[in-house]
Amino acid sequence: MATLAAVAPIEDFTDVPETARRLGIGARRLRDGVNHGGFPAHRMGRRLMFSPQDRAQIAEMHRIPAQPKRRRAA
């Protein structure tokens, strides 16, 4: 019998407005990312819900690595 231990408890899931607020992006951008851009999410009925792992993965997908500062030529 399969267990659901890998799935976060339902209390840890957030909806689109809350997830967008936490990630600092618009709700439309988040929905488009799920529908067209490969963002992870869970569909619960007609609602998109995001686990902590989903939010972390979306944030990592948009991480911009630090760039060393260029020295100006004298």
PDB file of C-alpha atoms in Angstrom:
ATOM      1  CA  MET A   1       0.000   0.000   0.000  1.00  0.00           C
ATOM      2  CA  ALA A   2       1.425   3.384  -1.018  1.00  0.00           C
ATOM      3  CA  THR A   3       1.845   6.077   1.595  1.00  0.00           C
ATOM      4  CA  LEU A   4       1.453   9.808   1.128  1.00  0.00           C
ATOM      5  CA  ALA A   5       4.290  10.758   3.469  1.00  0.00           C
ATOM      6  CA  ALA A   6       6.076  12.664   0.684  1.00  0.00           C
ATOM      7  CA  VAL A   7       3.186  15.135   0.305  1.00  0.00           C
ATOM      8  CA  ALA A   8       3.114  18.109   2.678  1.00  0.00           C
ATOM      9  CA  PRO A   9       0.231  18.329   5.144  1.00  0.00           C
ATOM     10  CA  ILE A  10      -2.694  20.305   3.732  1.00  0.00           C
ATOM     11  CA  GLU A  11      -2.160  23.091   6.287  1.00  0.00           C
ATOM     12  CA  ASP A  12       1.176  23.961   4.660  1.00  0.00           C
ATOM     13  CA  PHE A  13      -0.343  24.614   1.230  1.00  0.00           C
ATOM     14  CA  THR A  14      -0.943  28.169   0.054  1.00  0.00           C
ATOM     15  CA  ASP A  15      -3.251  29.477  -2.657  1.00  0.00           C
ATOM     16  CA  VAL A  16      -2.304  31.657  -5.636  1.00  0.00           C
ATOM     17  CA  PRO A  17      -2.620  35.108  -3.974  1.00  0.00           C
ATOM     18  CA  GLU A  18      -0.616  34.078  -0.900  1.00  0.00           C
ATOM     19  CA  THR A  19       2.065  32.274  -2.926  1.00  0.00           C
ATOM     20  CA  ALA A  20       2.423  35.219  -5.309  1.00  0.00           C
ATOM     21  CA  ARG A  21       2.779  37.587  -2.347  1.00  0.00           C
ATOM     22  CA  ARG A  22       5.438  35.388  -0.728  1.00  0.00           C
ATOM     23  CA  LEU A  23       7.402  35.090  -3.972  1.00  0.00           C
ATOM     24  CA  GLY A  24       7.055  38.771  -4.852  1.00  0.00           C
ATOM     25  CA  ILE A  25       5.407  38.183  -8.234  1.00  0.00           C
ATOM     26  CA  GLY A  26       1.956  38.816  -9.639  1.00  0.00           C
ATOM     27  CA  ALA A  27      -0.813  36.248  -9.401  1.00  0.00           C
ATOM     28  CA  ARG A  28      -1.172  36.240 -13.193  1.00  0.00           C
ATOM     29  CA  ARG A  29       2.556  35.529 -13.629  1.00  0.00           C
ATOM     30  CA  LEU A  30       2.276  32.643 -11.170  1.00  0.00           C
ATOM     31  CA  ARG A  31      -0.733  31.131 -12.964  1.00  0.00           C
ATOM     32  CA  ASP A  32       0.970  31.518 -16.351  1.00  0.00           C
ATOM     33  CA  GLY A  33       4.082  29.884 -14.940  1.00  0.00           C
ATOM     34  CA  VAL A  34       2.066  26.873 -13.835  1.00  0.00           C
ATOM     35  CA  ASN A  35       0.062  26.616 -17.041  1.00  0.00           C
ATOM     36  CA  HIS A  36       2.854  27.345 -19.533  1.00  0.00           C
ATOM     37  CA  GLY A  37       6.199  27.604 -17.778  1.00  0.00           C
ATOM     38  CA  GLY A  38       6.596  24.396 -15.827  1.00  0.00           C
ATOM     39  CA  PHE A  39       6.091  25.753 -12.308  1.00  0.00           C
ATOM     40  CA  PRO A  40       5.196  22.975  -9.858  1.00  0.00           C
ATOM     41  CA  ALA A  41       1.743  23.113  -8.260  1.00  0.00           C
ATOM     42  CA  HIS A  42      -1.130  20.942  -7.102  1.00  0.00           C
ATOM     43  CA  ARG A  43      -4.649  21.193  -8.435  1.00  0.00           C
ATOM     44  CA  MET A  44      -7.208  20.685  -5.699  1.00  0.00           C
ATOM     45  CA  GLY A  45     -10.553  20.835  -7.390  1.00  0.00           C
ATOM     46  CA  ARG A  46     -10.396  24.010  -9.458  1.00  0.00           C
ATOM     47  CA  ARG A  47      -7.826  25.691  -7.216  1.00  0.00           C
ATOM     48  CA  LEU A  48      -4.070  25.838  -7.642  1.00  0.00           C
ATOM     49  CA  MET A  49      -2.280  25.157  -4.381  1.00  0.00           C
ATOM     50  CA  PHE A  50       1.431  25.272  -3.599  1.00  0.00           C
ATOM     51  CA  SER A  51       3.364  23.211  -1.052  1.00  0.00           C
ATOM     52  CA  PRO A  52       6.497  24.521   0.644  1.00  0.00           C
ATOM     53  CA  GLN A  53       8.542  22.399  -1.772  1.00  0.00           C
ATOM     54  CA  ASP A  54       6.699  23.931  -4.752  1.00  0.00           C
ATOM     55  CA  ARG A  55       7.410  27.446  -3.489  1.00  0.00           C
ATOM     56  CA  ALA A  56      11.081  26.649  -2.907  1.00  0.00           C
ATOM     57  CA  GLN A  57      11.424  25.123  -6.368  1.00  0.00           C
ATOM     58  CA  ILE A  58       9.791  28.139  -8.052  1.00  0.00           C
ATOM     59  CA  ALA A  59      12.080  30.490  -6.119  1.00  0.00           C
ATOM     60  CA  GLU A  60      15.122  28.413  -7.137  1.00  0.00           C
ATOM     61  CA  MET A  61      14.028  28.439 -10.790  1.00  0.00           C
ATOM     62  CA  HIS A  62      14.210  32.244 -10.719  1.00  0.00           C
ATOM     63  CA  ARG A  63      17.355  32.622  -8.682  1.00  0.00           C
ATOM     64  CA  ILE A  64      19.853  34.945 -10.327  1.00  0.00           C
ATOM     65  CA  PRO A  65      23.453  34.028  -9.471  1.00  0.00           C
ATOM     66  CA  ALA A  66      25.673  36.778  -8.145  1.00  0.00           C
ATOM     67  CA  GLN A  67      27.899  38.433 -10.719  1.00  0.00           C
ATOM     68  CA  PRO A  68      31.361  39.658  -9.715  1.00  0.00           C
ATOM     69  CA  LYS A  69      31.769  43.409 -10.050  1.00  0.00           C
ATOM     70  CA  ARG A  70      33.816  44.478 -13.012  1.00  0.00           C
ATOM     71  CA  ARG A  71      36.681  46.798 -12.331  1.00  0.00           C
ATOM     72  CA  ARG A  72      36.705  49.977 -14.297  1.00  0.00           C
ATOM     73  CA  ALA A  73      39.615  50.571 -16.593  1.00  0.00           C
ATOM     74  CA  ALA A  74      41.734  53.464 -15.371  1.00  0.00           C
TER      75      ALA A  74
END
